[in-house]
PDB file of C-alpha atoms and ligand atoms in Angstrom:
ATOM      1  CA  MET A   1      43.452 -17.907  -9.271  1.00  0.00           C
ATOM      2  CA  GLU A   2      43.044 -17.483  -6.017  1.00  0.00           C
ATOM      3  CA  TYR A   3      40.099 -16.915  -5.020  1.00  0.00           C
ATOM      4  CA  LEU A   4      38.497 -15.062  -1.729  1.00  0.00           C
ATOM      5  CA  ARG A   5      35.153 -16.022  -0.241  1.00  0.00           C
ATOM      6  CA  TYR A   6      33.244 -14.185   2.247  1.00  0.00           C
ATOM      7  CA  GLY A   7      30.585 -14.162   4.679  1.00  0.00           C
ATOM      8  CA  ARG A   8      29.254 -12.693   8.071  1.00  0.00           C
ATOM      9  CA  ASP A   9      26.055 -13.033  10.144  1.00  0.00           C
ATOM     10  CA  ILE A  10      24.579  -9.572  11.265  1.00  0.00           C
ATOM     11  CA  GLY A  11      22.725 -11.355  13.657  1.00  0.00           C
ATOM     12  CA  PHE A  12      19.038  -9.953  12.273  1.00  0.00           C
ATOM     13  CA  SER A  13      17.150  -9.697   9.234  1.00  0.00           C
ATOM     14  CA  LEU A  14      14.625  -7.457   8.015  1.00  0.00           C
ATOM     15  CA  ARG A  15      11.111  -7.681   6.390  1.00  0.00           C
ATOM     16  CA  ALA A  16       7.958  -5.446   5.461  1.00  0.00           C
ATOM     17  CA  ALA A  17       5.834  -4.061   8.063  1.00  0.00           C
ATOM     18  CA  THR A  18       2.336  -5.377   7.941  1.00  0.00           C
ATOM     19  CA  SER A  19      -0.650  -4.190   9.529  1.00  0.00           C
ATOM     20  CA  ASP A  20       0.695  -6.798  12.740  1.00  0.00           C
ATOM     21  CA  ASP A  21       3.672  -4.052  13.424  1.00  0.00           C
ATOM     22  CA  ALA A  22       1.308  -1.525  14.290  1.00  0.00           C
ATOM     23  CA  GLU A  23       1.119  -2.089  18.937  1.00  0.00           C
ATOM     24  CA  PHE A  24       5.663  -2.533  17.499  1.00  0.00           C
ATOM     25  CA  LEU A  25       5.190   0.991  15.674  1.00  0.00           C
ATOM     26  CA  VAL A  26       4.099   2.629  19.047  1.00  0.00           C
ATOM     27  CA  ASP A  27       6.160   0.366  20.986  1.00  0.00           C
ATOM     28  CA  MET A  28       9.430   2.428  18.927  1.00  0.00           C
ATOM     29  CA  LEU A  29       7.371   6.039  18.675  1.00  0.00           C
ATOM     30  CA  VAL A  30       7.550   5.965  21.427  1.00  0.00           C
ATOM     31  CA  ALA A  31      11.248   4.744  22.029  1.00  0.00           C
ATOM     32  CA  ALA A  32      11.689   8.057  19.440  1.00  0.00           C
ATOM     33  CA  VAL A  33       9.602  10.852  21.958  1.00  0.00           C
ATOM     34  CA  ASN A  34      11.595   9.360  24.686  1.00  0.00           C
ATOM     35  CA  TRP A  35      15.047   9.491  22.906  1.00  0.00           C
ATOM     36  CA  ASP A  36      17.516  11.991  25.907  1.00  0.00           C
ATOM     37  CA  PRO A  37      17.329   9.629  28.903  1.00  0.00           C
ATOM     38  CA  ALA A  38      17.923  13.034  30.952  1.00  0.00           C
ATOM     39  CA  ARG A  39      14.530  14.163  30.511  1.00  0.00           C
ATOM     40  CA  GLU A  40      10.701  12.764  31.629  1.00  0.00           C
ATOM     41  CA  VAL A  41       9.857   9.566  30.730  1.00  0.00           C
ATOM     42  CA  ALA A  42       6.178   9.826  27.673  1.00  0.00           C
ATOM     43  CA  SER A  43       4.577   7.168  28.896  1.00  0.00           C
ATOM     44  CA  ARG A  44       3.151   5.143  25.876  1.00  0.00           C
ATOM     45  CA  ASP A  45      -0.009   6.909  27.052  1.00  0.00           C
ATOM     46  CA  GLN A  46       0.433  10.648  27.184  1.00  0.00           C
ATOM     47  CA  VAL A  47       2.397   9.488  23.024  1.00  0.00           C
ATOM     48  CA  LEU A  48      -0.743   8.384  22.318  1.00  0.00           C
ATOM     49  CA  GLY A  49      -3.307  10.843  23.605  1.00  0.00           C
ATOM     50  CA  ASP A  50      -1.017  13.487  22.370  1.00  0.00           C
ATOM     51  CA  ARG A  51      -2.177  14.275  18.000  1.00  0.00           C
ATOM     52  CA  ARG A  52       1.384  15.956  17.980  1.00  0.00           C
ATOM     53  CA  THR A  53       3.261  11.767  17.790  1.00  0.00           C
ATOM     54  CA  ALA A  54      -0.278   9.693  17.812  1.00  0.00           C
ATOM     55  CA  HIS A  55      -0.053  11.050  14.336  1.00  0.00           C
ATOM     56  CA  TYR A  56       2.637   9.084  13.507  1.00  0.00           C
ATOM     57  CA  VAL A  57       0.971   5.922  13.758  1.00  0.00           C
ATOM     58  CA  GLU A  58      -2.931   6.433  14.177  1.00  0.00           C
ATOM     59  CA  GLY A  59      -4.782   3.561  11.814  1.00  0.00           C
ATOM     60  CA  TRP A  60      -1.495   1.975  10.443  1.00  0.00           C
ATOM     61  CA  PRO A  61      -1.063   0.679   7.861  1.00  0.00           C
ATOM     62  CA  GLN A  62      -3.073   3.266   6.349  1.00  0.00           C
ATOM     63  CA  PRO A  63      -2.619   4.133   2.411  1.00  0.00           C
ATOM     64  CA  GLY A  64       0.501   5.047   1.480  1.00  0.00           C
ATOM     65  CA  ASP A  65       2.427   4.004   4.596  1.00  0.00           C
ATOM     66  CA  LEU A  66       5.709   2.501   3.958  1.00  0.00           C
ATOM     67  CA  GLY A  67       7.390   0.390   6.744  1.00  0.00           C
ATOM     68  CA  VAL A  68      10.206  -2.071   7.097  1.00  0.00           C
ATOM     69  CA  VAL A  69      10.491  -3.823  10.321  1.00  0.00           C
ATOM     70  CA  ALA A  70      14.303  -5.569  11.519  1.00  0.00           C
ATOM     71  CA  VAL A  71      13.655  -8.960  13.330  1.00  0.00           C
ATOM     72  CA  ASP A  72      15.902 -11.279  15.507  1.00  0.00           C
ATOM     73  CA  PRO A  73      16.803 -14.989  15.045  1.00  0.00           C
ATOM     74  CA  GLY A  74      13.837 -15.610  16.381  1.00  0.00           C
ATOM     75  CA  GLY A  75      11.684 -13.559  14.477  1.00  0.00           C
ATOM     76  CA  GLN A  76      11.521 -10.786  16.915  1.00  0.00           C
ATOM     77  CA  PRO A  77      10.412  -7.165  15.932  1.00  0.00           C
ATOM     78  CA  ILE A  78      14.073  -5.550  17.356  1.00  0.00           C
ATOM     79  CA  GLY A  79      13.498  -2.095  15.500  1.00  0.00           C
ATOM     80  CA  ALA A  80      11.152  -0.417  11.963  1.00  0.00           C
ATOM     81  CA  VAL A  81      11.396   2.370   9.971  1.00  0.00           C
ATOM     82  CA  TRP A  82       8.069   4.016   8.298  1.00  0.00           C
ATOM     83  CA  LEU A  83       6.877   6.138   6.363  1.00  0.00           C
ATOM     84  CA  ARG A  84       3.993   8.633   6.606  1.00  0.00           C
ATOM     85  CA  LEU A  85       2.900  11.208   4.549  1.00  0.00           C
ATOM     86  CA  PHE A  86       1.277  14.443   6.281  1.00  0.00           C
ATOM     87  CA  GLY A  87      -0.643  17.390   5.118  1.00  0.00           C
ATOM     88  CA  THR A  88      -0.134  21.641   5.739  1.00  0.00           C
ATOM     89  CA  ASP A  89      -3.082  20.825   7.323  1.00  0.00           C
ATOM     90  CA  ASP A  90      -1.489  18.463   9.975  1.00  0.00           C
ATOM     91  CA  PRO A  91       1.915  18.491  10.190  1.00  0.00           C
ATOM     92  CA  GLY A  92       4.425  16.779  11.387  1.00  0.00           C
ATOM     93  CA  TYR A  93       7.574  18.230  13.084  1.00  0.00           C
ATOM     94  CA  GLY A  94       9.734  17.376  10.435  1.00  0.00           C
ATOM     95  CA  PHE A  95       6.999  18.109   6.861  1.00  0.00           C
ATOM     96  CA  VAL A  96       8.860  19.599   3.522  1.00  0.00           C
ATOM     97  CA  ALA A  97       6.036  18.975   1.559  1.00  0.00           C
ATOM     98  CA  ALA A  98       2.566  17.295   1.521  1.00  0.00           C
ATOM     99  CA  ASP A  99       3.777  14.838  -1.273  1.00  0.00           C
ATOM    100  CA  ILE A 100       7.132  14.197   0.859  1.00  0.00           C
ATOM    101  CA  PRO A 101       6.783  11.349   3.640  1.00  0.00           C
ATOM    102  CA  GLU A 102       8.456  11.370   6.645  1.00  0.00           C
ATOM    103  CA  LEU A 103      10.404   9.290   8.469  1.00  0.00           C
ATOM    104  CA  SER A 104      10.805   7.439  11.739  1.00  0.00           C
ATOM    105  CA  LEU A 105      12.703   4.971  13.367  1.00  0.00           C
ATOM    106  CA  GLY A 106      13.405   3.317  16.756  1.00  0.00           C
ATOM    107  CA  VAL A 107      16.095   0.306  17.466  1.00  0.00           C
ATOM    108  CA  VAL A 108      15.202  -1.167  21.200  1.00  0.00           C
ATOM    109  CA  PRO A 109      17.150  -0.925  24.105  1.00  0.00           C
ATOM    110  CA  ALA A 110      19.337  -4.593  23.331  1.00  0.00           C
ATOM    111  CA  TRP A 111      19.808  -4.027  19.851  1.00  0.00           C
ATOM    112  CA  ARG A 112      20.780  -0.658  20.077  1.00  0.00           C
ATOM    113  CA  GLY A 113      24.515   0.694  18.142  1.00  0.00           C
ATOM    114  CA  LYS A 114      25.605  -3.092  16.029  1.00  0.00           C
ATOM    115  CA  GLY A 115      24.069  -2.173  13.247  1.00  0.00           C
ATOM    116  CA  VAL A 116      20.267  -2.443  12.651  1.00  0.00           C
ATOM    117  CA  GLY A 117      19.683   1.686  12.394  1.00  0.00           C
ATOM    118  CA  HIS A 118      22.057   1.598   9.406  1.00  0.00           C
ATOM    119  CA  ALA A 119      20.308  -1.262   7.725  1.00  0.00           C
ATOM    120  CA  LEU A 120      16.673  -0.423   8.561  1.00  0.00           C
ATOM    121  CA  LEU A 121      17.898   3.224   7.056  1.00  0.00           C
ATOM    122  CA  THR A 122      19.524   1.165   3.836  1.00  0.00           C
ATOM    123  CA  GLU A 123      16.832  -0.640   3.365  1.00  0.00           C
ATOM    124  CA  MET A 124      13.883   2.173   3.429  1.00  0.00           C
ATOM    125  CA  ALA A 125      15.650   3.539   1.306  1.00  0.00           C
ATOM    126  CA  ARG A 126      15.737   1.268  -0.928  1.00  0.00           C
ATOM    127  CA  ARG A 127      12.403  -0.079  -0.613  1.00  0.00           C
ATOM    128  CA  ALA A 128      11.034   3.772  -1.637  1.00  0.00           C
ATOM    129  CA  ALA A 129      12.737   3.906  -4.831  1.00  0.00           C
ATOM    130  CA  GLY A 130      10.947   1.365  -5.644  1.00  0.00           C
ATOM    131  CA  SER A 131       7.479   3.003  -5.024  1.00  0.00           C
ATOM    132  CA  GLY A 132       8.652   5.893  -6.313  1.00  0.00           C
ATOM    133  CA  VAL A 133       9.840   8.056  -3.874  1.00  0.00           C
ATOM    134  CA  THR A 134      11.796  10.486  -4.357  1.00  0.00           C
ATOM    135  CA  ARG A 135      12.634  12.556  -1.526  1.00  0.00           C
ATOM    136  CA  ILE A 136      12.213  11.489   2.471  1.00  0.00           C
ATOM    137  CA  CYS A 137      12.721  14.219   4.905  1.00  0.00           C
ATOM    138  CA  LEU A 138      12.476  14.040   9.073  1.00  0.00           C
ATOM    139  CA  SER A 139      13.460  16.032  12.107  1.00  0.00           C
ATOM    140  CA  VAL A 140      16.142  15.481  15.102  1.00  0.00           C
ATOM    141  CA  GLU A 141      17.729  17.150  18.448  1.00  0.00           C
ATOM    142  CA  ARG A 142      20.882  17.914  17.421  1.00  0.00           C
ATOM    143  CA  ALA A 143      21.006  16.461  19.990  1.00  0.00           C
ATOM    144  CA  ASN A 144      20.232  12.542  19.234  1.00  0.00           C
ATOM    145  CA  ARG A 145      23.357  10.240  17.546  1.00  0.00           C
ATOM    146  CA  ALA A 146      20.569   9.146  15.232  1.00  0.00           C
ATOM    147  CA  ARG A 147      21.651  12.850  13.705  1.00  0.00           C
ATOM    148  CA  ARG A 148      24.815  11.773  12.803  1.00  0.00           C
ATOM    149  CA  LEU A 149      23.936   8.393  11.904  1.00  0.00           C
ATOM    150  CA  TYR A 150      21.401   9.892   8.891  1.00  0.00           C
ATOM    151  CA  VAL A 151      23.718  12.677   8.190  1.00  0.00           C
ATOM    152  CA  GLU A 152      26.243   9.208   7.533  1.00  0.00           C
ATOM    153  CA  GLU A 153      22.849   7.800   5.290  1.00  0.00           C
ATOM    154  CA  GLY A 154      22.658  10.970   3.176  1.00  0.00           C
ATOM    155  CA  PHE A 155      20.428  13.059   5.133  1.00  0.00           C
ATOM    156  CA  THR A 156      20.757  17.266   4.340  1.00  0.00           C
ATOM    157  CA  THR A 157      20.020  19.692   6.802  1.00  0.00           C
ATOM    158  CA  VAL A 158      17.133  21.731   5.086  1.00  0.00           C
ATOM    159  CA  GLU A 159      15.687  23.648   8.318  1.00  0.00           C
ATOM    160  CA  SER A 160      16.931  24.166  11.816  1.00  0.00           C
ATOM    161  CA  GLY A 161      16.054  26.076  14.680  1.00  0.00           C
ATOM    162  CA  PRO A 162      14.632  25.042  18.651  1.00  0.00           C
ATOM    163  CA  ALA A 163      12.827  22.512  19.466  1.00  0.00           C
ATOM    164  CA  PRO A 164       9.728  22.800  19.339  1.00  0.00           C
ATOM    165  CA  THR A 165       8.792  22.574  23.458  1.00  0.00           C
ATOM    166  CA  PRO A 166       6.545  19.653  24.743  1.00  0.00           C
TER     167      PRO A 166
HETATM  168  C1  COA B 201      18.969   5.777  17.013  1.00  0.00           C
HETATM  169  C2  COA B 201      18.387   4.635  17.178  1.00  0.00           C
HETATM  170  C3  COA B 201      17.530   4.088  15.611  1.00  0.00           C
HETATM  171  C4  COA B 201      19.898   4.192  16.102  1.00  0.00           C
HETATM  172  O1  COA B 201      19.794   2.756  15.341  1.00  0.00           O
HETATM  173  P1  COA B 201      21.349   1.741  16.032  1.00  0.00           P
HETATM  174  O2  COA B 201      20.412  -0.037  15.338  1.00  0.00           O
HETATM  175  O3  COA B 201      21.885   1.826  17.482  1.00  0.00           O
HETATM  176  O4  COA B 201      22.134   1.796  14.818  1.00  0.00           O
HETATM  177  P2  COA B 201      23.322   1.972  13.861  1.00  0.00           P
HETATM  178  O5  COA B 201      23.405   0.316  15.459  1.00  0.00           O
HETATM  179  O6  COA B 201      23.479   1.677  12.834  1.00  0.00           O
HETATM  180  O7  COA B 201      24.749   2.695  14.502  1.00  0.00           O
HETATM  181  C5  COA B 201      24.744   3.853  14.628  1.00  0.00           C
HETATM  182  C6  COA B 201      25.889   5.074  13.716  1.00  0.00           C
HETATM  183  O8  COA B 201      24.672   5.791  15.803  1.00  0.00           O
HETATM  184  C7  COA B 201      25.670   5.567  17.065  1.00  0.00           C
HETATM  185  N1  COA B 201      24.093   5.309  18.024  1.00  0.00           N
HETATM  186  C8  COA B 201      23.251   5.528  17.773  1.00  0.00           C
HETATM  187  N2  COA B 201      22.540   6.393  18.684  1.00  0.00           N
HETATM  188  C9  COA B 201      22.963   4.276  19.268  1.00  0.00           C
HETATM  189  C10 COA B 201      22.975   3.938  20.538  1.00  0.00           C
HETATM  190  N3  COA B 201      22.016   4.764  21.450  1.00  0.00           N
HETATM  191  N4  COA B 201      23.474   3.238  21.298  1.00  0.00           N
HETATM  192  C11 COA B 201      24.361   3.025  20.891  1.00  0.00           C
HETATM  193  N5  COA B 201      24.940   3.520  19.187  1.00  0.00           N
HETATM  194  C12 COA B 201      24.278   4.088  19.079  1.00  0.00           C
HETATM  195  C13 COA B 201      26.398   4.548  16.472  1.00  0.00           C
HETATM  196  O9  COA B 201      27.238   4.688  16.943  1.00  0.00           O
HETATM  197  C14 COA B 201      26.670   3.900  15.478  1.00  0.00           C
HETATM  198  O10 COA B 201      27.525   5.372  15.119  1.00  0.00           O
HETATM  199  P3  COA B 201      28.417   4.706  14.194  1.00  0.00           P
HETATM  200  O11 COA B 201      27.347   4.844  12.330  1.00  0.00           O
HETATM  201  O12 COA B 201      29.384   5.763  14.275  1.00  0.00           O
HETATM  202  O13 COA B 201      28.352   3.151  14.030  1.00  0.00           O
HETATM  203  C15 COA B 201      18.728   3.829  18.148  1.00  0.00           C
HETATM  204  O14 COA B 201      19.988   4.115  18.869  1.00  0.00           O
HETATM  205  C16 COA B 201      17.140   4.034  18.848  1.00  0.00           C
HETATM  206  O15 COA B 201      16.557   3.818  18.685  1.00  0.00           O
HETATM  207  N6  COA B 201      17.175   5.475  19.392  1.00  0.00           N
HETATM  208  C17 COA B 201      16.188   5.815  20.604  1.00  0.00           C
HETATM  209  C18 COA B 201      14.575   6.294  19.139  1.00  0.00           C
HETATM  210  C19 COA B 201      15.282   7.699  18.915  1.00  0.00           C
HETATM  211  O16 COA B 201      16.651   7.768  18.625  1.00  0.00           O
HETATM  212  N7  COA B 201      14.721   7.891  17.155  1.00  0.00           N
HETATM  213  C20 COA B 201      15.228   8.391  16.747  1.00  0.00           C
HETATM  214  C21 COA B 201      14.565  10.164  16.429  1.00  0.00           C
HETATM  215  S1  COA B 201      14.474  10.876  15.379  1.00  0.00           S
END
């Protein structure tokens, strides 16, 4: 009987995010805030100085946080996805309920379009399920190409409206 054996080098690997990744998560948060090249760039200080964005990474890792980092063959982080719970008194942009964690995602520019985003989302969903998380929320602007990625990974729209004012 003939059989075929396949292998594919995806060029990167995935691991759990740790406290050592705090700075990299800030990098990815800054990338997410600045997703639209047509807009004025928000600096790292601005992102960390604004409660509405800083609270996605503040004190990483906090109890309940869950994250996955993609690393290149040399071990350098190239992308990250993470989940954090928010309360009704301090909701994230994608807030749905206090027991539904919100997802943040970013990939460094040189690695975009190579499957890292898909891989991170799939792995995050697997690890979240393993931790008893059954629902995940997020917010994405309509024009962001990331939206298609989320739809392909099974996210569905629960609310839509105008983007919040900066
Ligand atoms: C959105 C983002 C995380 C996607 O990561 P990625 O590693 O490029 O994703 P993938 O390679 O798995 O590609 C996912 C899809 O998005 C498309 N895509 C989205 N943004 C892209 C970009 N900037 N460059 C290339 N492809 C992009 C790909 O073509 C691909 O389409 P496909 O599923 O039909 O093949 C990444 O582009 C990024 O960090 N963008 C800036 C930060 C951001 O917008 N974060 C999300 C905020 S809600």
